[in-house]
XYZ file of C-alpha atoms in Angstrom:
711
model
C 0.000 0.000 0.000
C 1.372 3.436 -0.935
C 2.051 6.123 1.655
C 2.957 9.775 1.830
C 3.389 11.641 5.094
C 5.566 14.485 6.261
C 8.828 13.944 8.123
C 9.032 16.835 10.572
C 12.784 16.401 11.002
C 13.641 17.435 7.436
C 10.390 18.945 6.136
C 10.186 16.458 3.225
C 7.663 13.696 2.580
C 8.148 10.049 3.390
C 7.018 8.890 -0.034
C 6.571 5.300 -1.175
C 6.989 6.348 -4.833
C 10.677 7.120 -4.155
C 11.507 3.463 -3.469
C 14.145 2.174 -5.888
C 14.863 5.645 -7.322
C 18.606 5.695 -6.723
C 19.794 8.677 -4.693
C 16.210 9.517 -3.709
C 15.331 6.044 -2.427
C 16.107 7.135 1.157
C 12.905 9.195 1.102
C 10.840 5.991 0.986
C 12.456 4.412 4.082
C 10.789 5.266 7.347
C 11.560 4.653 10.972
C 8.685 3.852 13.315
C 9.324 5.485 16.691
C 8.879 2.255 18.609
C 11.446 0.306 20.607
C 12.533 -3.159 19.518
C 12.211 -4.125 23.171
C 11.914 -2.054 26.320
C 15.387 -2.938 27.594
C 17.357 -1.448 24.693
C 17.584 1.884 22.863
C 17.367 0.109 19.526
C 14.184 0.796 17.559
C 12.317 -1.570 15.267
C 13.905 -2.071 11.869
C 13.345 0.643 9.210
C 10.960 -0.279 6.409
C 9.582 0.821 3.045
C 6.545 -1.456 2.911
C 3.558 0.267 4.560
C 3.120 2.570 7.530
C 0.957 0.954 10.258
C -1.976 3.102 11.439
C -1.585 5.263 14.552
C 2.207 5.190 14.492
C 4.717 8.037 14.562
C 7.299 7.906 11.786
C 10.263 9.862 10.448
C 12.747 9.162 7.671
C 15.127 6.381 8.663
C 18.002 8.574 7.450
C 16.828 11.451 9.647
C 16.598 9.147 12.664
C 20.251 8.265 12.123
C 21.027 11.931 12.808
C 18.896 11.816 15.975
C 20.806 8.733 17.136
C 24.130 10.485 16.570
C 23.034 13.473 18.650
C 21.680 11.236 21.442
C 24.817 9.091 21.596
C 24.456 6.721 24.544
C 21.508 8.536 26.152
C 18.718 6.227 27.311
C 15.288 6.482 25.708
C 11.975 4.729 26.294
C 8.435 4.652 24.893
C 7.360 7.713 26.890
C 10.394 9.674 25.665
C 9.666 8.730 22.040
C 6.068 9.926 22.383
C 7.188 13.239 23.929
C 9.847 13.649 21.242
C 7.338 13.301 18.419
C 4.783 15.583 20.081
C 7.441 18.239 20.527
C 8.548 17.722 16.935
C 4.982 18.397 15.769
C 4.560 21.475 17.981
C 7.850 22.967 16.761
C 7.118 22.376 13.076
C 6.731 26.108 12.180
C 10.235 26.780 13.507
C 12.112 23.823 12.037
C 14.012 24.254 8.773
C 13.492 22.135 5.681
C 16.382 20.598 3.773
C 17.059 22.285 0.433
C 17.800 19.257 -1.758
C 16.859 15.596 -2.158
C 20.227 14.306 -0.923
C 20.245 12.034 2.123
C 21.277 13.676 5.432
C 22.647 10.344 6.617
C 26.097 10.776 5.025
C 28.720 13.510 4.576
C 30.876 14.166 1.502
C 34.342 12.581 1.823
C 36.223 15.730 0.732
C 34.595 17.907 3.349
C 37.870 18.643 5.184
C 39.999 19.357 2.115
C 41.498 22.797 1.788
C 40.050 24.928 -0.998
C 42.134 26.924 -3.418
C 40.840 30.139 -1.880
C 41.827 29.420 1.720
C 44.666 31.956 1.742
C 42.454 34.781 0.516
C 39.593 33.718 2.764
C 41.250 34.606 6.023
C 42.800 37.909 5.058
C 41.259 40.313 7.546
C 41.364 43.982 8.340
C 44.221 45.295 10.445
C 43.419 45.716 14.104
C 42.378 49.328 14.635
C 41.419 49.944 11.012
C 37.687 49.905 11.872
C 35.531 51.059 14.770
C 35.914 47.569 16.281
C 39.620 48.287 16.754
C 38.769 50.390 19.807
C 36.577 47.735 21.430
C 38.270 45.493 24.024
C 38.917 41.946 22.795
C 36.887 40.567 25.723
C 33.809 42.392 24.447
C 34.334 41.062 20.920
C 34.627 37.515 22.300
C 31.350 38.087 24.130
C 29.730 39.161 20.846
C 31.042 35.969 19.244
C 29.325 33.930 21.965
C 25.930 35.292 20.902
C 26.393 34.310 17.243
C 25.373 30.832 16.133
C 25.839 31.321 12.376
C 29.286 30.845 10.864
C 28.682 33.536 8.232
C 28.110 36.101 11.000
C 31.241 34.938 12.810
C 33.246 35.085 9.582
C 32.090 38.639 8.854
C 32.861 39.806 12.392
C 36.328 38.278 12.186
C 36.941 40.119 8.916
C 36.048 43.413 10.597
C 37.878 42.968 13.887
C 40.945 40.828 13.057
C 40.174 39.002 16.299
C 40.183 35.195 16.172
C 37.155 33.635 17.884
C 37.926 31.776 21.079
C 38.485 28.030 20.615
C 35.221 27.372 22.483
C 33.330 29.029 19.633
C 34.914 26.648 17.126
C 34.030 23.681 19.312
C 30.389 24.790 19.416
C 30.297 25.247 15.638
C 31.986 21.887 15.102
C 29.797 19.934 17.515
C 27.544 18.559 14.765
C 30.564 17.025 12.972
C 31.917 15.535 16.189
C 28.510 13.925 16.711
C 28.672 12.449 13.226
C 32.073 10.770 13.593
C 34.581 10.613 16.432
C 37.518 11.286 14.090
C 36.344 14.902 13.828
C 37.278 15.259 17.519
C 40.790 13.854 17.116
C 43.954 15.954 17.172
C 45.358 18.904 19.056
C 43.281 21.929 19.905
C 44.716 23.928 17.005
C 44.275 21.000 14.592
C 40.611 20.771 15.548
C 40.089 24.500 15.090
C 41.717 24.331 11.650
C 39.614 21.305 10.731
C 36.324 22.916 11.752
C 37.243 26.164 10.035
C 38.041 24.346 6.767
C 34.707 22.517 6.899
C 32.752 25.692 7.570
C 34.623 27.640 4.906
C 33.983 24.925 2.328
C 30.262 25.025 3.128
C 30.214 28.829 2.937
C 32.170 29.115 -0.314
C 30.942 26.058 -2.218
C 27.584 24.918 -0.777
C 26.585 23.155 -4.012
C 29.553 20.784 -3.579
C 28.272 19.487 -0.234
C 24.478 18.901 -0.396
C 24.593 15.854 1.925
C 26.466 17.793 4.600
C 24.152 20.792 4.356
C 21.099 18.540 4.777
C 22.757 16.758 7.684
C 23.422 20.123 9.326
C 19.802 21.191 8.883
C 18.414 18.016 10.452
C 21.020 18.204 13.240
C 19.940 21.782 14.040
C 16.296 20.687 14.141
C 17.092 17.798 16.475
C 18.940 20.134 18.855
C 15.948 22.491 18.964
C 13.621 19.616 19.887
C 15.965 18.102 22.477
C 16.444 21.511 24.078
C 12.691 21.773 24.698
C 12.480 18.194 25.957
C 14.917 19.078 28.749
C 12.336 21.432 30.259
C 10.036 19.637 32.688
C 6.360 20.375 33.247
C 5.334 21.405 36.761
C 2.089 22.190 38.536
C -1.155 20.620 39.673
C -3.127 18.752 37.022
C -6.485 20.224 36.131
C -9.686 18.357 36.924
C -11.765 18.595 33.764
C -14.976 18.625 35.817
C -14.209 22.116 37.135
C -16.239 24.701 35.241
C -14.200 27.208 33.269
C -14.346 29.066 29.993
C -11.616 29.401 27.426
C -11.018 33.119 27.687
C -7.826 33.385 25.651
C -6.360 30.995 23.099
C -3.074 31.601 21.327
C -4.645 30.340 18.093
C -2.005 27.625 17.814
C -2.818 24.751 15.456
C -1.418 22.348 18.091
C -3.725 20.633 20.523
C -2.846 21.129 24.165
C -1.442 18.018 25.797
C -1.761 19.124 29.389
C -3.923 21.343 31.542
C -2.701 22.691 34.845
C -4.544 24.660 37.485
C -2.779 27.522 39.219
C -3.813 29.277 42.407
C -1.865 32.413 43.187
C -2.151 35.327 45.549
C -2.033 38.426 43.385
C -0.782 40.534 46.317
C 2.454 38.504 46.276
C 3.163 39.398 42.646
C 3.790 37.025 39.797
C 6.711 35.425 37.955
C 6.316 35.346 34.169
C 8.388 32.701 32.370
C 9.391 32.633 28.701
C 11.000 30.033 26.453
C 13.022 30.891 23.332
C 12.500 29.392 19.870
C 14.742 30.968 17.259
C 14.157 34.723 17.502
C 10.795 34.379 19.256
C 9.956 34.260 22.951
C 6.863 32.414 24.113
C 5.064 32.447 27.424
C 5.614 29.032 29.007
C 4.822 29.285 32.707
C 3.787 31.265 35.771
C 5.224 31.329 39.247
C 4.008 32.580 42.586
C 5.673 32.309 45.961
C 8.317 29.930 44.632
C 5.877 27.542 42.901
C 5.945 27.107 39.102
C 2.989 26.120 36.953
C 3.952 25.189 33.407
C 7.529 25.136 32.141
C 10.583 26.744 33.717
C 11.715 28.170 30.383
C 14.814 30.212 29.606
C 14.060 33.534 31.303
C 11.649 35.101 33.759
C 10.353 38.443 34.986
C 9.263 39.132 38.528
C 6.178 41.336 38.984
C 6.207 42.487 42.608
C 3.065 44.634 42.741
C -0.586 43.675 43.047
C -2.500 43.433 39.782
C -6.036 42.816 38.545
C -5.612 41.372 35.084
C -3.465 40.233 32.171
C -3.270 41.350 28.568
C -1.578 38.982 26.133
C -0.497 39.039 22.493
C -0.252 35.909 20.338
C 1.381 35.497 16.946
C -0.866 32.520 16.180
C 1.557 29.975 17.670
C 1.914 31.167 21.245
C 1.886 34.214 23.494
C 4.810 36.498 22.645
C 3.956 39.376 24.981
C 2.134 40.038 28.216
C 1.093 43.183 30.033
C 0.171 43.215 33.703
C -2.898 45.309 34.490
C -2.291 47.267 37.684
C -2.261 50.905 38.755
C 0.749 51.206 36.454
C 0.589 48.883 33.446
C 3.720 46.721 33.158
C 4.448 45.616 29.567
C 6.767 42.646 28.914
C 8.027 42.331 25.321
C 5.008 44.375 24.193
C 5.248 44.520 20.373
C 5.645 47.683 18.355
C 3.447 48.022 15.296
C 5.227 47.515 11.990
C 4.608 50.156 9.324
C 4.488 47.354 6.735
C 2.407 44.628 8.363
C 0.882 46.227 11.456
C -0.657 43.754 13.877
C -2.862 41.964 11.354
C -1.588 38.501 12.271
C -1.601 39.068 16.049
C -4.305 38.084 18.534
C -4.875 40.312 21.580
C -6.567 38.912 24.669
C -7.433 40.100 28.152
C -8.325 38.474 31.475
C -9.569 40.545 34.407
C -10.812 39.881 37.911
C -12.189 42.119 40.700
C -9.761 44.419 42.525
C -10.695 42.854 45.860
C -10.129 39.242 44.687
C -6.759 38.226 46.094
C -6.714 34.517 45.200
C -6.912 34.024 41.440
C -7.405 30.639 39.757
C -6.176 30.102 36.201
C -6.486 27.040 34.006
C -3.354 26.832 31.854
C -3.354 24.797 28.632
C 0.084 23.712 27.459
C 1.590 21.913 24.517
C 5.012 20.270 24.672
C 6.952 23.448 25.494
C 4.726 26.526 25.904
C 1.360 27.870 27.024
C -1.282 27.813 24.302
C -4.376 28.873 26.261
C -5.537 30.504 29.477
C -8.879 30.043 31.161
C -10.392 31.573 34.263
C -12.191 29.343 36.723
C -15.819 30.297 37.247
C -18.696 29.175 39.425
C -21.189 30.360 36.793
C -23.053 27.312 35.466
C -25.130 29.261 32.954
C -23.053 31.906 31.193
C -20.110 29.910 29.898
C -20.045 31.637 26.510
C -16.878 33.279 25.257
C -16.505 36.871 26.550
C -15.605 39.783 24.305
C -11.965 39.700 25.379
C -9.999 38.281 22.430
C -9.399 40.526 19.441
C -7.669 40.335 16.082
C -4.934 42.940 15.353
C -5.338 45.104 18.491
C -7.566 45.997 21.405
C -10.504 48.356 20.720
C -10.199 51.916 22.078
C -10.697 52.093 25.847
C -13.484 54.676 25.569
C -15.691 52.247 23.609
C -17.482 49.232 25.021
C -18.428 46.213 22.895
C -22.102 45.224 22.841
C -22.997 41.820 21.409
C -26.188 42.022 19.367
C -26.434 38.304 18.698
C -24.373 35.280 19.693
C -25.083 32.067 17.799
C -21.797 30.291 18.427
C -21.974 26.641 19.443
C -19.807 24.884 22.001
C -16.913 24.660 19.551
C -14.135 27.236 19.472
C -14.981 30.728 18.246
C -12.296 32.725 16.472
C -11.026 36.073 17.862
C -13.185 39.111 17.263
C -12.377 41.084 14.135
C -13.422 44.737 14.185
C -13.010 48.185 12.793
C -13.717 51.539 14.407
C -15.385 53.728 11.814
C -18.705 55.525 11.528
C -20.866 53.455 9.179
C -22.822 56.614 8.412
C -19.863 57.611 6.231
C -19.880 54.342 4.296
C -21.059 54.326 0.682
C -21.634 50.581 0.147
C -21.959 47.312 2.023
C -21.461 43.750 0.789
C -21.926 40.387 2.457
C -20.248 37.172 1.317
C -22.988 34.568 1.486
C -23.149 30.824 0.936
C -25.847 30.130 -1.655
C -27.044 26.877 -0.105
C -27.193 27.808 3.595
C -27.386 31.643 3.396
C -24.594 31.746 5.989
C -22.427 34.885 5.964
C -18.663 34.398 6.015
C -17.703 38.070 5.878
C -18.627 41.704 5.277
C -17.132 44.511 3.219
C -17.821 48.204 3.822
C -16.619 50.755 1.264
C -15.733 54.256 2.450
C -14.621 57.211 0.348
C -10.930 56.473 0.915
C -10.776 52.917 2.276
C -12.326 49.460 2.280
C -12.922 47.509 5.509
C -13.417 43.745 5.518
C -14.403 41.473 8.389
C -14.631 37.692 8.657
C -12.979 34.690 7.041
C -14.359 35.147 3.538
C -14.841 31.865 1.698
C -13.646 31.566 -1.883
C -17.001 30.167 -3.078
C -19.134 32.702 -1.196
C -21.295 34.962 -3.369
C -20.862 38.719 -2.983
C -24.214 40.457 -2.406
C -23.920 44.245 -2.480
C -25.960 47.339 -1.742
C -24.664 50.760 -2.814
C -26.146 53.826 -1.168
C -27.805 56.573 -3.198
C -25.142 59.236 -2.690
C -27.000 61.909 -4.663
C -29.963 61.620 -2.284
C -27.596 61.534 0.729
C -28.692 58.073 1.805
C -26.880 56.801 4.929
C -26.756 53.697 7.115
C -28.461 54.455 10.435
C -29.142 51.293 12.435
C -28.487 47.610 12.252
C -29.788 44.531 13.983
C -29.519 40.754 13.812
C -32.016 37.934 13.951
C -32.393 36.483 17.447
C -32.577 32.927 16.094
C -30.853 31.071 13.310
C -32.653 28.831 10.864
C -32.147 25.109 10.410
C -29.936 25.593 7.348
C -28.166 28.786 8.393
C -26.215 28.184 11.615
C -24.737 31.684 11.511
C -26.183 35.174 11.729
C -28.647 37.213 9.678
C -28.074 40.988 9.569
C -30.556 43.750 8.775
C -29.294 47.290 8.038
C -31.594 50.347 8.023
C -30.969 53.387 5.808
C -32.128 57.015 5.961
C -34.368 56.503 2.886
C -36.573 53.976 4.662
C -34.912 50.883 3.242
C -33.562 47.775 4.912
C -30.980 45.425 3.481
C -31.186 41.850 4.748
C -28.171 39.567 4.467
C -28.668 35.952 5.451
C -32.014 34.242 5.883
C -34.699 36.789 4.979
C -37.478 34.495 6.245
C -36.556 35.077 9.913
C -38.922 37.384 11.795
C -37.609 37.810 15.361
C -34.982 40.528 15.689
C -32.788 41.957 18.418
C -33.086 45.682 19.239
C -31.531 47.990 16.645
C -28.097 49.411 17.386
C -26.348 52.584 16.225
C -23.711 52.270 13.489
C -21.486 55.219 14.306
C -18.706 53.563 16.365
C -17.900 50.529 14.237
C -18.709 46.836 14.395
C -17.134 43.529 15.393
C -17.803 39.880 14.629
C -16.429 36.384 15.201
C -16.370 33.349 12.933
C -16.994 29.694 13.569
C -16.529 26.589 11.470
C -19.540 24.382 10.910
C -19.095 22.783 7.493
C -17.600 26.116 6.392
C -16.648 29.388 8.021
C -19.583 31.570 8.967
C -20.117 34.541 11.243
C -21.716 33.469 14.508
C -21.266 36.569 16.694
C -22.015 40.163 15.732
C -21.950 43.400 17.690
C -21.314 47.132 17.771
C -19.393 49.544 19.999
C -20.937 52.252 22.127
C -20.042 54.926 24.649
C -22.088 56.694 27.294
C -23.275 59.457 24.947
C -24.738 57.091 22.342
C -28.435 56.899 21.560
C -30.276 54.025 23.245
C -31.160 50.871 21.357
C -34.258 51.038 19.198
C -37.015 48.451 18.978
C -37.151 47.056 15.461
C -40.925 47.615 15.447
C -40.196 51.368 15.568
C -37.882 51.095 12.560
C -40.253 49.546 10.046
C -38.944 50.280 6.542
C -40.741 51.249 3.352
C -38.662 48.890 1.167
C -36.804 45.675 2.024
C -33.846 44.676 -0.143
C -33.446 40.889 -0.278
C -31.838 38.446 -2.680
C -34.218 35.807 -3.922
C -33.124 32.659 -5.747
C -33.946 31.358 -9.202
C -33.878 27.797 -10.523
C -32.171 27.328 -13.885
C -32.873 24.178 -15.886
C -30.649 22.607 -18.519
C -31.870 20.911 -21.665
C -31.585 17.148 -21.196
C -29.799 17.610 -17.868
C -31.425 16.146 -14.764
C -30.046 18.449 -12.048
C -31.114 22.127 -12.217
C -28.967 24.917 -10.770
C -30.045 27.248 -7.984
C -28.662 30.788 -8.174
C -29.218 34.228 -6.704
C -31.464 36.629 -8.600
C -30.925 40.350 -9.086
C -32.940 42.751 -11.184
C -32.666 46.324 -12.486
C -34.638 48.660 -14.678
C -33.284 49.470 -18.153
C -35.126 52.764 -18.451
C -33.689 56.240 -17.825
C -30.090 54.985 -17.672
C -27.329 57.588 -17.292
C -24.320 55.279 -16.983
C -23.330 51.671 -16.345
C -20.333 50.429 -14.356
C -19.202 46.898 -15.219
C -17.359 44.643 -12.768
C -15.019 41.727 -13.369
C -14.323 38.685 -11.261
C -11.489 39.468 -8.829
C -10.019 36.010 -9.487
C -10.068 36.287 -13.290
C -10.536 39.428 -15.392
C -11.759 37.398 -18.350
C -15.191 37.022 -16.689
C -17.642 39.867 -16.110
C -19.239 39.442 -12.688
C -21.827 42.213 -12.465
C -22.868 45.763 -13.230
C -24.169 48.857 -11.492
C -26.874 50.754 -13.370
C -27.306 54.471 -12.636
C -30.639 56.131 -13.406
C -31.614 59.732 -13.917
C -34.780 59.361 -11.862
C -34.007 56.845 -9.081
C -31.348 55.107 -7.028
C -28.630 52.949 -8.612
C -29.173 49.195 -8.846
C -26.679 46.334 -8.615
C -26.835 43.312 -10.907
C -24.702 40.241 -10.160
C -21.530 40.625 -8.088
C -19.881 44.038 -7.690
C -16.318 42.715 -7.389
C -13.559 44.592 -9.256
C -14.580 47.774 -11.073
C -13.641 47.335 -14.740
C -15.172 50.091 -16.870
C -17.893 52.727 -16.824
C -19.852 53.750 -19.933
C -22.128 56.790 -20.187
C -25.342 56.555 -22.190
C -26.964 59.563 -23.864
C -29.638 57.465 -25.580
C -31.918 54.601 -24.639
C -30.670 51.061 -24.984
C -31.958 49.106 -27.990
C -30.357 45.745 -27.307
C -27.599 43.943 -25.382
C -25.406 41.295 -27.016
C -23.934 38.804 -24.544
C -20.905 36.591 -25.184
C -20.872 33.490 -23.001
C -18.317 30.840 -22.237
C -19.270 27.555 -20.554
C -17.165 25.601 -18.081
C -17.944 22.045 -16.995
C -20.995 21.741 -19.288
C -23.334 23.998 -17.308
C -21.268 26.822 -15.739
C -22.260 29.781 -17.905
C -19.944 32.801 -17.533
C -20.162 36.173 -19.275
C -16.967 37.214 -21.050
C -18.223 40.154 -23.115
C -21.117 42.594 -23.496
C -22.123 44.946 -26.315
C -24.576 47.716 -25.369
C -26.243 49.185 -28.471
C -28.036 52.537 -28.628
C -29.577 54.092 -31.772
C -26.349 55.832 -32.816
C -23.580 54.128 -30.889
C -22.416 50.755 -29.485
C -20.203 50.070 -26.449
C -18.084 46.923 -26.210
C -16.935 45.628 -22.818
C -14.757 42.576 -22.238
C -13.998 39.808 -24.737
C -16.619 40.192 -27.447
C -15.985 37.165 -29.609
C -16.890 33.512 -29.745
C -19.750 31.437 -31.095
C -21.918 31.406 -27.959
C -23.893 34.638 -28.217
C -27.336 35.788 -27.149
C -29.101 38.997 -28.187
C -31.523 40.680 -25.766
C -33.859 43.041 -27.685
C -35.431 45.729 -25.524
C -38.968 46.210 -26.833
C -41.065 47.244 -23.827
C -41.438 50.691 -22.260
C -40.487 49.469 -18.765
C -37.870 46.807 -19.410
C -36.333 44.810 -16.568
C -32.982 43.028 -16.794
C -32.347 39.951 -14.646
C -28.866 38.743 -13.716
C -28.923 35.198 -12.340
C -25.659 34.337 -10.613
C -23.591 32.427 -8.117
C -19.815 32.272 -7.686
C -19.260 30.307 -10.915
C -22.409 31.055 -12.925
C -23.800 34.163 -14.656
C -26.751 34.491 -16.989
C -28.667 37.541 -18.239
C -32.315 37.541 -19.270
C -35.236 39.893 -19.891
C -37.675 37.323 -18.530
C -37.851 34.668 -15.828
C -40.280 32.415 -17.672
C -38.928 28.846 -17.604
C -35.221 29.482 -18.131
C -33.782 26.363 -19.795
C -30.209 26.485 -21.098
C -28.230 24.233 -23.371
C -25.616 21.862 -21.969
C -22.186 22.280 -23.528
C -20.683 19.145 -24.990
């Protein structure tokens, strides 16, 4: 039976198709992490037959590197399980080998001198650079912080100071682990040997692919073994104790352990961090000499009383923490990057009453760090997730979040995404909706100088848009959500009220019970949840003390409701019809038309916006990427549509020709045999655009639409 699974040690696949393929055959051999017998370190024999279910495996060649690093150290079944768990948790930080050469062997000419050795070690004269005035002891200290030979080489070129022999021993450790002969000779001979090896790898890396791969796997093994040396401390958590998951780091790893920590906040707190590459992660807490979690590599002592914690996660673990007290104490608090900002960070907060001295935290940990914090509670009813975990940053302190509707289930809800902006200044709103369930995966609000998106927008979600009538100064005033969700739609349904007496309903328009209306002027927030797909399950707004009170929806009854109905499209000789959204617009009194293309492919036209001289603009199809605007000075006579068909029934529009009495306007790719002419003969013509994410069809009538199936 074939197999293909990742080897976390080298980042390449253990692939049965590589068997018998010469130099790549090593990629088919795997090592099951299982002892041959419990009294020996030896594992079961490597194989290339089939991987048994529920077993942990790595490349057999990569395990050889592990064995060389371990030497005579004793291992057992528990150690092997911990090793693999740690290997999985550290995956984002482990390097991948750069070629398909086995890391099990080194090139035989690795120690040979190169022709450029004499030139290589010509360095600047002592005193010729600014480093010439730095004491040698300081330079040696700088060397001790460098773990990359290239950095050491460059510093030596600048300073003309030879690194201490201990530095060379550290750099040469991986070769000593490989073979004892690398450790033979006098101190100076060893230094020369290690320097030649490192120089060869720096100057001619393509000559030594096996050695480079060996070095990469060796580095990965050392990272894992370093974390395995840290022991887990603290009282195990009884899963029957009620708690809620207030803050999660967002890590893809599943926590292996849960510990419960009781600490007296008046005694202060010890915050412990572990290092992985250039990142620090929160790994444990301490109070009064007791540690819960991991000891880590560094700690900070917080002596003063405090009433809460603010944490920042990069999606793998907590990289920063701020103690909430009379004077906030930040630890590694990140500075916003001008290029990326905080878009990938998660911000969370835990608070407790000022007079509560004994605080109980539930700490979720993976194999080396904290990946979640919970606060013990006696509340048996309100165990829902609080509004305390945010994407990108915390909201402004002067605004308070107010949840309008919360439809999340017992599964994990994602951090709240938000923006702080007055929706009264928005000019358009779009929701990304699943055609089958009417679930919303995200929103888009367009402002005069920016676009704000919320949610985890699904690639197959249909974009439903409403553009305000700017000429009549239409504005968004209030919004609300349905109190219940329907059987099909597990997420939310949102209703937005405008100043012209209209409501726009995104989601399930059949729902009738609504929460009180909320003002739109301070921004909105939402959270997503995965059912079969992402959908928004929590929605809310921000308010301050001066805001208007909530309004009963009965007092906000609109004159016009904007909803998106569906239309069934049949296919000639094809059993299964297609269900699609339906949009309609008048073709009379047109002043201009804006045409949109699909944002994934410009060759398809996705929708249009029709402007009228006597009423508000209307959207047909999906208003994705604005492509072209045409201005009409005469009435339309007919529209010629050029279609293309994918997968027999997926009609897409690639070109349009708008014809007036004296002029025609071509948009898109106007060629091909599949054409349809729409002749406008009535005084009040209506145009229908039937659409989903991969289907578009235009018609002047909805009477029994039956299309041909492409061969």
